[in-house]
XYZ file of C-alpha atoms in Angstrom:
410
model
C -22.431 12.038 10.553
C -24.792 8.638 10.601
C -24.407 5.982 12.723
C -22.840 4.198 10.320
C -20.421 6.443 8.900
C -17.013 6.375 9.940
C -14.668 9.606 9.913
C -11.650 10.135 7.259
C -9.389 12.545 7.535
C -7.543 13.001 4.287
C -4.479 15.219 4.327
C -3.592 16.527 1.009
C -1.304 19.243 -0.851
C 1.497 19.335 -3.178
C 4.645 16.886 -3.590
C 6.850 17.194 -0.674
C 4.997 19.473 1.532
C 4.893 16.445 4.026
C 1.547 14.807 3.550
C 3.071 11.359 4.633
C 5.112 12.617 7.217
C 1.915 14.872 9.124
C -0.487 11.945 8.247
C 1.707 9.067 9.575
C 2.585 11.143 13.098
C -1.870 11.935 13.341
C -2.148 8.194 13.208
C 0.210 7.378 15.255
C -0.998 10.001 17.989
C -4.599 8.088 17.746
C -2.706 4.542 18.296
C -0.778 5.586 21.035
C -3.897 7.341 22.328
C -5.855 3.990 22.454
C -8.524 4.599 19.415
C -8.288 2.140 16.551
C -7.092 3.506 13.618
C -6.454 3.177 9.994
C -4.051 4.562 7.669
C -3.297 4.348 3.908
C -1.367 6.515 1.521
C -3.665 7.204 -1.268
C -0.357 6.287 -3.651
C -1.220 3.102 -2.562
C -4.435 2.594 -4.057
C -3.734 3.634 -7.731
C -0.712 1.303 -9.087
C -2.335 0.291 -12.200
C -1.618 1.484 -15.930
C -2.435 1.877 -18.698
C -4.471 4.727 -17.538
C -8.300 4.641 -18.220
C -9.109 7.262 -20.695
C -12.513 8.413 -18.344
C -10.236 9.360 -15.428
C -6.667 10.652 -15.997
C -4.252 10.693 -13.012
C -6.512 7.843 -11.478
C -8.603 10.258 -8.656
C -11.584 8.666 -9.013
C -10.110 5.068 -9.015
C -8.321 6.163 -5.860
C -11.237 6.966 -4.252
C -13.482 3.996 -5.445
C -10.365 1.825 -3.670
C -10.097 4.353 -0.518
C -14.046 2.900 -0.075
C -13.005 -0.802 -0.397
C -10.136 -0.095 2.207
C -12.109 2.236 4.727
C -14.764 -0.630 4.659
C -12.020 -2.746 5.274
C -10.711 -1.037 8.632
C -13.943 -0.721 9.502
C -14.837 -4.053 9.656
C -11.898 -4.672 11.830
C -13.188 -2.454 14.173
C -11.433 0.840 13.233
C -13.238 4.184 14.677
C -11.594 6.464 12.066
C -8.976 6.298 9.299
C -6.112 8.835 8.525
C -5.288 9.304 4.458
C -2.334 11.307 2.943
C -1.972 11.866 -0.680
C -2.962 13.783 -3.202
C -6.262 15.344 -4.861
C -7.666 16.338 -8.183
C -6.395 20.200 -7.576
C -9.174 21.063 -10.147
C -12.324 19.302 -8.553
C -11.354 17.402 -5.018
C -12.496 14.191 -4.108
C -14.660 12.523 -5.099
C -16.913 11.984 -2.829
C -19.529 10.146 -4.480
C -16.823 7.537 -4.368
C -17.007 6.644 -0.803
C -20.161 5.503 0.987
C -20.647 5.296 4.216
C -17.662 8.226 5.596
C -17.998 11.413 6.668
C -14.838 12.935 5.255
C -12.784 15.948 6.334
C -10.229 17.072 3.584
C -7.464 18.803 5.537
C -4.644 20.653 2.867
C -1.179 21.319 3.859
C 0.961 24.327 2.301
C 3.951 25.914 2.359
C 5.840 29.006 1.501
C 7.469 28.400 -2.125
C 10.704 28.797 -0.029
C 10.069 26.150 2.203
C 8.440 24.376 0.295
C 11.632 23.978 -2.814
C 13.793 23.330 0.019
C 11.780 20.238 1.044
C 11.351 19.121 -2.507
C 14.582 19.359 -3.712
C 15.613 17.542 -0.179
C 13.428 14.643 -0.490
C 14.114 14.168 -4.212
C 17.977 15.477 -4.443
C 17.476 17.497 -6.876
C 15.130 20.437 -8.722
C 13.515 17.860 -11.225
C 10.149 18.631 -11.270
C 10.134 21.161 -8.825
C 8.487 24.031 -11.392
C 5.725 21.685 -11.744
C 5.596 21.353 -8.274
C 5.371 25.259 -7.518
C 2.278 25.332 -10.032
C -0.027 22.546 -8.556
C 0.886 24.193 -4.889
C -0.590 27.973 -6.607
C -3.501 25.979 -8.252
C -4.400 24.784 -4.706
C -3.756 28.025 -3.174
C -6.483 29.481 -5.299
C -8.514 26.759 -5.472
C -11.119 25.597 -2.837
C -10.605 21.437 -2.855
C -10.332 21.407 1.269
C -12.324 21.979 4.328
C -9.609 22.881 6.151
C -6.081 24.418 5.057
C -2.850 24.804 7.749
C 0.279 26.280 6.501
C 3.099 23.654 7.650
C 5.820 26.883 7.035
C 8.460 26.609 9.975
C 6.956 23.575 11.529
C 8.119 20.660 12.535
C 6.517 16.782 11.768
C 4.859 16.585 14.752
C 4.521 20.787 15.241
C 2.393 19.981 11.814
C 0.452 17.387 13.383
C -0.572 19.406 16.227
C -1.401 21.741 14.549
C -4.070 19.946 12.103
C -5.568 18.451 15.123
C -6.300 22.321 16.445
C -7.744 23.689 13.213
C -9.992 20.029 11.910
C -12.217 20.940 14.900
C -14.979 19.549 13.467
C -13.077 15.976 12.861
C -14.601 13.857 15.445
C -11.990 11.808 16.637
C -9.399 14.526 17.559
C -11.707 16.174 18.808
C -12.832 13.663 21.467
C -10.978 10.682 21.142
C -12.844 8.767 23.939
C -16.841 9.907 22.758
C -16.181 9.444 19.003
C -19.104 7.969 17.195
C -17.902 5.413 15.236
C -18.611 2.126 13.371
C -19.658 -1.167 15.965
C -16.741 -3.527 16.135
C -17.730 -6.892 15.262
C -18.926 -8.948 18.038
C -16.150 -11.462 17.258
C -13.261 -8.687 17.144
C -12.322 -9.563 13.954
C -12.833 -8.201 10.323
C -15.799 -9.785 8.717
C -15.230 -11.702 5.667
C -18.785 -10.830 3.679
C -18.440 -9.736 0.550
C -14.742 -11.182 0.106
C -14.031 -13.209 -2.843
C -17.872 -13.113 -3.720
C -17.964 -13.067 -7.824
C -15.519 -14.338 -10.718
C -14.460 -11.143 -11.471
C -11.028 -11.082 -9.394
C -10.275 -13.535 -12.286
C -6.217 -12.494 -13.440
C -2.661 -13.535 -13.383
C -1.291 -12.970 -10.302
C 2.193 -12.927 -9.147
C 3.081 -12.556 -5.228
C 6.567 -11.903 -4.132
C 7.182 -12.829 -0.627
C 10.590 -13.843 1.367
C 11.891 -12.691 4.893
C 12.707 -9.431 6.136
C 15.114 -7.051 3.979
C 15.143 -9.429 1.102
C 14.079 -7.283 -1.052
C 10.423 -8.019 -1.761
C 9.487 -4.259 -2.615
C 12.394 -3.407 -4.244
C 12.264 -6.555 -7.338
C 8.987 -6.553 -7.170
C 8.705 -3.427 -8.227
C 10.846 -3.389 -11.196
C 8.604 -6.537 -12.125
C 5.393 -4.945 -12.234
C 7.512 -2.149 -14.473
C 8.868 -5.229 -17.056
C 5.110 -6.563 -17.066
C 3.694 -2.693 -18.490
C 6.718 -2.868 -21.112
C 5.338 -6.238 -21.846
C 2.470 -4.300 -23.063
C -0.143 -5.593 -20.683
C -2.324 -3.584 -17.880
C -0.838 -4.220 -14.637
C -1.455 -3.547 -11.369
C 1.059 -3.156 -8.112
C 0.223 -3.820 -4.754
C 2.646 -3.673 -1.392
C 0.332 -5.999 0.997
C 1.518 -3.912 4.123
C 0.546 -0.913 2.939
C -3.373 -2.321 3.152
C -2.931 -3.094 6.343
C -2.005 -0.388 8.693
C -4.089 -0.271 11.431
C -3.800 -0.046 15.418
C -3.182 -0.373 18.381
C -4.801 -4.082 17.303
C -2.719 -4.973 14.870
C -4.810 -5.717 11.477
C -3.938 -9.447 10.422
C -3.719 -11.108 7.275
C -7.225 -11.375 7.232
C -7.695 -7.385 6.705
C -5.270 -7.102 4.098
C -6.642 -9.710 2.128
C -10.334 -8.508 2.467
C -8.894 -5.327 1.596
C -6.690 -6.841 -1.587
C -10.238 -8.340 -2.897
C -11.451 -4.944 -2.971
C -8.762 -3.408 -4.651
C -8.260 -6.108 -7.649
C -11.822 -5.832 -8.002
C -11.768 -1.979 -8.850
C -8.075 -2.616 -11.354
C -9.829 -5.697 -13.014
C -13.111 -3.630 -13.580
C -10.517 -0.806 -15.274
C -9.187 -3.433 -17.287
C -5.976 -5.176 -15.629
C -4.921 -8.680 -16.911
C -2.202 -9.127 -14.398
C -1.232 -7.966 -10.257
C 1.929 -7.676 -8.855
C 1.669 -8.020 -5.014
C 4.953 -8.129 -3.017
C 4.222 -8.968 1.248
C 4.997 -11.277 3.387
C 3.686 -15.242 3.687
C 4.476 -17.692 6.854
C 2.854 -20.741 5.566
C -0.081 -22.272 3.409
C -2.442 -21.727 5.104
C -1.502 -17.509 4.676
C -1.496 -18.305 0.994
C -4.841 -20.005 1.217
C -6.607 -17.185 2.831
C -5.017 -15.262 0.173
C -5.830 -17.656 -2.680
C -9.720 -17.234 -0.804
C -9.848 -13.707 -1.614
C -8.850 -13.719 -5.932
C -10.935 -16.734 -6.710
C -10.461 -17.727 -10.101
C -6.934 -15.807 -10.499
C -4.077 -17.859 -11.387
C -1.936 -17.018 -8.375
C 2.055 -17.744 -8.469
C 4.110 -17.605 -5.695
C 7.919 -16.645 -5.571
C 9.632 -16.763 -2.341
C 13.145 -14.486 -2.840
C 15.783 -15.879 -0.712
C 18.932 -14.209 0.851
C 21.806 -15.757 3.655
C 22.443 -14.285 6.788
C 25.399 -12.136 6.000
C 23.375 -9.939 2.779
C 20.169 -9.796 4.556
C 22.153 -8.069 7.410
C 23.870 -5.581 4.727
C 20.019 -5.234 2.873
C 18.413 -4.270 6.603
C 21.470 -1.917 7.188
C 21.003 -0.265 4.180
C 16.855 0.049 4.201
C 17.661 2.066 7.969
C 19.515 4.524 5.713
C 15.959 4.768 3.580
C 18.022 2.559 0.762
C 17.613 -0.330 -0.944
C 13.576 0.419 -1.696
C 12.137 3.521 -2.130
C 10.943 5.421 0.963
C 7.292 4.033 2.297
C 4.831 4.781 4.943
C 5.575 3.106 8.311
C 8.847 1.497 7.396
C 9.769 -0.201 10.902
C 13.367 -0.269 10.048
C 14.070 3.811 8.506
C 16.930 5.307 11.151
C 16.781 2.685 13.998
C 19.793 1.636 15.446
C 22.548 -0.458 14.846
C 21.896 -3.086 18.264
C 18.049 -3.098 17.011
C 18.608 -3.146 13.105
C 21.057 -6.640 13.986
C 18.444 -8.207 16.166
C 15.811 -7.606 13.001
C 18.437 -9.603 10.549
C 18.942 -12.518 13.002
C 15.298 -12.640 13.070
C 14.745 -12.235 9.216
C 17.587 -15.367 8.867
C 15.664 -17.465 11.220
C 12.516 -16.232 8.864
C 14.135 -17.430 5.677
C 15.249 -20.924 7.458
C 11.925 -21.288 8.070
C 10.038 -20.339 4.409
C 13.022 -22.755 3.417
C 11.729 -25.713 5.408
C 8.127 -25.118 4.535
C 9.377 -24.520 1.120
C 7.330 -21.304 0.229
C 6.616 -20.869 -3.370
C 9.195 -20.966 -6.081
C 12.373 -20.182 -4.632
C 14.520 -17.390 -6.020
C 18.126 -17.217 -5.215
C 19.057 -13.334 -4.947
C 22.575 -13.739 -3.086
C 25.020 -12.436 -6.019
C 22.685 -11.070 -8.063
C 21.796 -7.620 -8.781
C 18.118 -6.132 -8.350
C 17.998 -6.309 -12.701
C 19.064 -10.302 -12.700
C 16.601 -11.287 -9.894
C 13.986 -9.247 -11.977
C 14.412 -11.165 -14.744
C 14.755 -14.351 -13.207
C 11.285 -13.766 -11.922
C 9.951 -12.469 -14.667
C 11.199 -15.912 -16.433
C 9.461 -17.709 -14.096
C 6.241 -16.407 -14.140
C 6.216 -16.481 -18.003
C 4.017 -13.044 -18.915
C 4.646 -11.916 -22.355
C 3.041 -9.236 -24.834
C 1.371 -11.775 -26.445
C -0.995 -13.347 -23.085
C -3.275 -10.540 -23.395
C -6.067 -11.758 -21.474
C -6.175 -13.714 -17.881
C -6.504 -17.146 -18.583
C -10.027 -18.064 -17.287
C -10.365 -21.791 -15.986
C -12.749 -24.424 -17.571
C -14.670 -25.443 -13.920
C -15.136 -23.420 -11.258
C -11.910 -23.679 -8.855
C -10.108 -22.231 -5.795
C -6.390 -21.588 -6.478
C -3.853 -22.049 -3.688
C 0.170 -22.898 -3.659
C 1.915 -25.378 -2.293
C 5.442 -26.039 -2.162
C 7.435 -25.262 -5.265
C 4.018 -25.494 -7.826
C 1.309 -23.388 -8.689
C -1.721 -25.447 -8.342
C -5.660 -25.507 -7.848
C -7.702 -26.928 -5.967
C -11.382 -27.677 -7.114
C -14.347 -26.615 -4.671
């Protein structure tokens, strides 16, 4: 490793072996162990269709965004990042992707047994699961890892401890304290170079924000799905998910740096339009957003929710329902006492993105996940026929105010 690289464990293997679940628990052994670390699910970092004919199933996209991300943590001072997700079971990583990591690729396996009985768990049902089986014997046979640890009878963090024995050679785990590492910046903070330096973040962008349990992921999802039926090339972003990293928490600044370099890689592959769902607590969060996509049209729409169906949303999202399941959901199987203290704080988070008045506001008490779709969608006003970003006559800096989209000239 160079002085300047920074070590990456990716953990890979087939669909429901537990990539997530081992990769999430080795992170959050290094946080509570003191070293700043980085996570990402490599999911995360491919959201964009149409497909580009040059690389199917996204890998090398993936991997050009894992860079932008990696150099992301590491300018906020991270020593090492954790991935989870999946490879090309046919040729790896690729490698000549990322500059500047040393990279340890780490599979997990399973018994066919064990590992139907996890898929069909996860998913509730066998849909898929032959498909599964395959890819897990085309890894078996195939030689995409440094490092392979059968998960069979384990537990979560049994699995975990168990990749930190065999990835020897992974310098973090295997001396936390004498790690070599990328310099922190003398500040402490990320550095901004390099964020938001050319025109070509220029796009239609859409960013879905709102308190706690509103339901940010959950519409905004099903938006980004009526924008591809729409017919144009879309890309999805969750901003949390680009920001995982600790025990310093990573700010808005990270994620944003981090945002730049992934809109960067979907607008070079040919996306007209982004979908990004996180949260905002004031203007000047959407300005340093606004900083990072200059030129994009950005529009804002704040979803709000009352007191009594944020509660019921935050109740159900414990239960892993009401969004899909993601990496370091705060709220998945907490209790009751803590799970009411999180909706009086989201109400007193909507009162104030009310009072600041956040965006265009979309009323989502009453309505079901389909009607606030399209009442978004409405807003926004993407159709088949805006096939191409609309590109500004002078150069300009967009940010949002209040209820408008508007921009502000440099």
């Amino acid at each position: 490793m160079t002085g300047d690289a920074i070590p990456v464990l990716w953990l890979c293997g087939p669909p429901g072996v537990g990539k997530t679940a081992v990769g999430w628990e080795v992170y959050s052994e290094l946080v509570r162990s003191g070293v700043q670390t980085g996570y990402v699910d490599i999911d995360q970092l491919g959201m964009c269709y149409p497909e580009v004919v040059h690389d199917p199933a996204r890998h090398r996209m993936k991997a050009r965004n894992l860079d932008g991300v990696v150099a992301g943590y590491r300018a906020a001072g991270a020593r090492c990042v954790v991935v989870s997700g999946v490879v090309d079971s046919r040729h790896g990583v690729h490698r000549d992707e990322l500059a500047q990591v040393t990279l340890t690729v780490c599979r997990l396996r399973a018994d066919e047994d064990e590992l139907t009985r996890r898929f069909v768990g996860r998913q509730g049902n066998d849909d898929g699961l032959a498909q599964v089986l395959r890819e897990a014997a085309r890894l078996d046979a195939g030689a995409v890892a440094d490092v392979c640890v059968d998960t069979s009878g384990l537990t979560v963090v049994e699995a975990a401890r168990r990749v930190r024995d065999r990835v020897t050679g992974w310098p973090v785990l295997g001396d936390p304290q004498g790690a070599a590492a990328a310099p922190e910046p003398a500040d402490g903070r990320d550095a901004p170079d390099g964020v938001g330096a050319d025109a070509g973040l220029a796009g239609q962008v859409v960013w879905l924000c709102g308190a706690t349990g509103v339901g940010k992921s959950t519409v905004g999802f099903q938006v980004y799905l009526k924008v591809l039926r729409a017919g144009l090339t879309a890309a999805y972003v969750d901003l949390d998910q680009l920001g995982f990293c600790g025990p310093t928490p990573a700010g808005h600044r990270v994620k944003a740096r981090n945002l730049a370099a992934l809109w960067r890689v979907y607008r070079e592959a040919g996306a007209q339009a982004l979908v990004m769902v996180g949260p905002a607590a004031d203007g000047s969060t959407l300005d340093g957003y606004a900083d990072a996509l200059p030129g994009s049209t950005v529009t804002v729409c704040r979803l709000h929710a009352g007191r009594d169906q944020l509660t019921s949303r935050i109740m159900l999202r414990s239960q892993g329902r009401g969004a899909w399941s993601q990496p370091g959901d705060p709220l998945v199987g907490r209790s009751a006492p803590y799970l009411l203290r999180v909706a009086d704080q989201a109400a007193h988070e909507a009162e104030t993105l009310e009072r600041a008045r956040i965006g265009h506001r979309i009323d989502t008490d009453g309505r079901s996940i389909e009607e606030i779709t399209d009442v978004v969608v409405a807003r926004i006003g993407w159709s088949s026929q805006q096939r191409q970003p609309t590109r500004p006559d002078s150069p300009i800096r967009v940010g949002i105010s209040g209820d408008l989209t508007w921009r502000r000239r440099t």
